[in-house]
């Protein structure tokens, strides 16, 4: 039994779970906005793969994840068809609540992975951390932009990008101390996921910076 | 007369007609949103060239079409100035209706072209088909995003991207069977354009997947 | 005293001032939309660096400005934290008014710089001028898209992109005449900034091209 590559298998399982959670967040938003089947697939795909793709465009990396592993596109399509059937029969709310935790896993995993990739390219620490944040959060940002919403990561006063940001610095720190890559990535991902989980459990909110009387809502 | 390159000439004429149809779709949406002259030109340009440009960014291809053939940018500018004068004097509705058919031509031509390009780069079939869909539809998607609308391709329950998707698979099939490129591209473009035309004629709608009672409109 | 590199210093000072003006425009819009601290930083960053980054993606140039000079990201972060404290205590309007002039400086400087870069790559004049316009204005465009607004550069009927466009042609002209680069860039930047300043002073508006009766507001 010793020969079974358990850790890579586990990692792939976590990655798949997190990607599905991201895709489902797109699916649910598309459903709320009453998009058609095409819109559902595109928005789910953007939520799942948009962050990593944007990071790769910025870092000028090819091939994209979904080009190298095109089977994921089929999996996404199958997920969308299945989810449309499932959502048709049930309520959305339980799905959304159930997705918070795999989504937090993805936040840690993808931000640590993105930061690690950028560090390996020799980019400055602050840029690498930023690339991790982009990887983990810009799928959701693109999802919200296409659905004509201000991205929730920018306005819900919950720590989300902030957790990825802190996790990224853990990775940079471990890298600077010469710790082994695996342990560092795990610590970074664990920090981001842990902080996000803590925020969910305690219903923590980012400090308000604008007093209500001064900020007016409409632009013009 | 045998020496006249009739087919390339015809192809260029079709391409120009379709590009103008795409640009006009942007122009009309910009007009509806009361954009100024700058906005009209940008939105028309996005609608006309945005899909192919996004595809080229994703495939890391340069130069863009409008860099290699910069005269098209002048043509776009002239079209916008002319159309602003024309629209000022007349109604929009007839223009929009008249544009449905050249737009369907563009859907077939650009999706087949994009798929062909991606296949030639050795990308997996599903990715190539997707690149065709991006080429043909994401100009309109960018147009709608800039105009602060949910992209109509994602919510009008009409087959548009779906036609490009099916046409793309015709191309992949012809390619796999070793058929000549010209015939395959023509068959793929014809399939996409034909299906779109059929959908327009029969007023066909994609099957509803969400029951009305469950999807609520507001996000929060 | 002759050895002091006064001109480069001055240029850097102007560039920093203009970048801060761009960032503040993002900050103010984020504040109006009641974004949280993450949203404020992202929107400010997009407004400051988005135009140049988009230009570099289109031209396939790396590294980005903010990768090569990562200290600017720290400066942006500091600016955002400081501005959130400042805005909390005071009104927005004076800040916005005060920013019009450094913003006009940035319009000239960044459009001339972008055009010059694209010309140096051997791109056609119209493309180079367009790249200048993208550099100077698409930070604001991305800022507005993320904030779920139609970009103000496309609808406020004020000459903004138009000034950058005209300035770009001054640069192309100087280049064609073989004038020295420094003088040409200065003339181009001065033209764009000057025209913008003139438009601000005279409250000039672009000619209306649509008659009110015909354009209806909602799309559907």
Short mmCIF file of C-alpha atoms in Angstrom, two decimals, chain B residues 5 20 26-28 33 46 50 58 65-66 68 85 116 139 147 174 199 204 207-208 210 219:
data_model
loop_
_atom_site.label_atom_id
_atom_site.label_comp_id
_atom_site.label_asym_id
_atom_site.label_seq_id
_atom_site.Cartn_x
_atom_site.Cartn_y
_atom_site.Cartn_z
CA UNK B 5 -9.70 35.46 -57.68
CA UNK B 20 -20.00 45.91 -40.35
CA UNK B 26 -22.34 48.05 -31.02
CA UNK B 27 -23.32 51.36 -32.53
CA UNK B 28 -27.00 50.75 -31.92
CA UNK B 33 -27.46 54.06 -23.94
CA UNK B 46 -15.32 46.25 -29.35
CA UNK B 50 -13.33 42.35 -29.50
CA UNK B 58 -5.83 33.83 -25.06
CA UNK B 65 -6.24 41.59 -37.13
CA UNK B 66 -6.68 45.34 -36.67
CA UNK B 68 -2.08 43.92 -39.39
CA UNK B 85 -25.40 60.97 -39.11
CA UNK B 116 -9.75 26.49 -37.49
CA UNK B 139 -17.33 41.00 -29.20
CA UNK B 147 -22.80 49.24 -21.78
CA UNK B 174 -14.28 17.33 -40.98
CA UNK B 199 -33.74 29.93 -35.14
CA UNK B 204 -36.92 29.19 -31.49
CA UNK B 207 -35.39 25.18 -23.21
CA UNK B 208 -36.06 26.89 -19.89
CA UNK B 210 -35.19 27.15 -14.11
CA UNK B 219 -28.68 39.07 -5.35
#
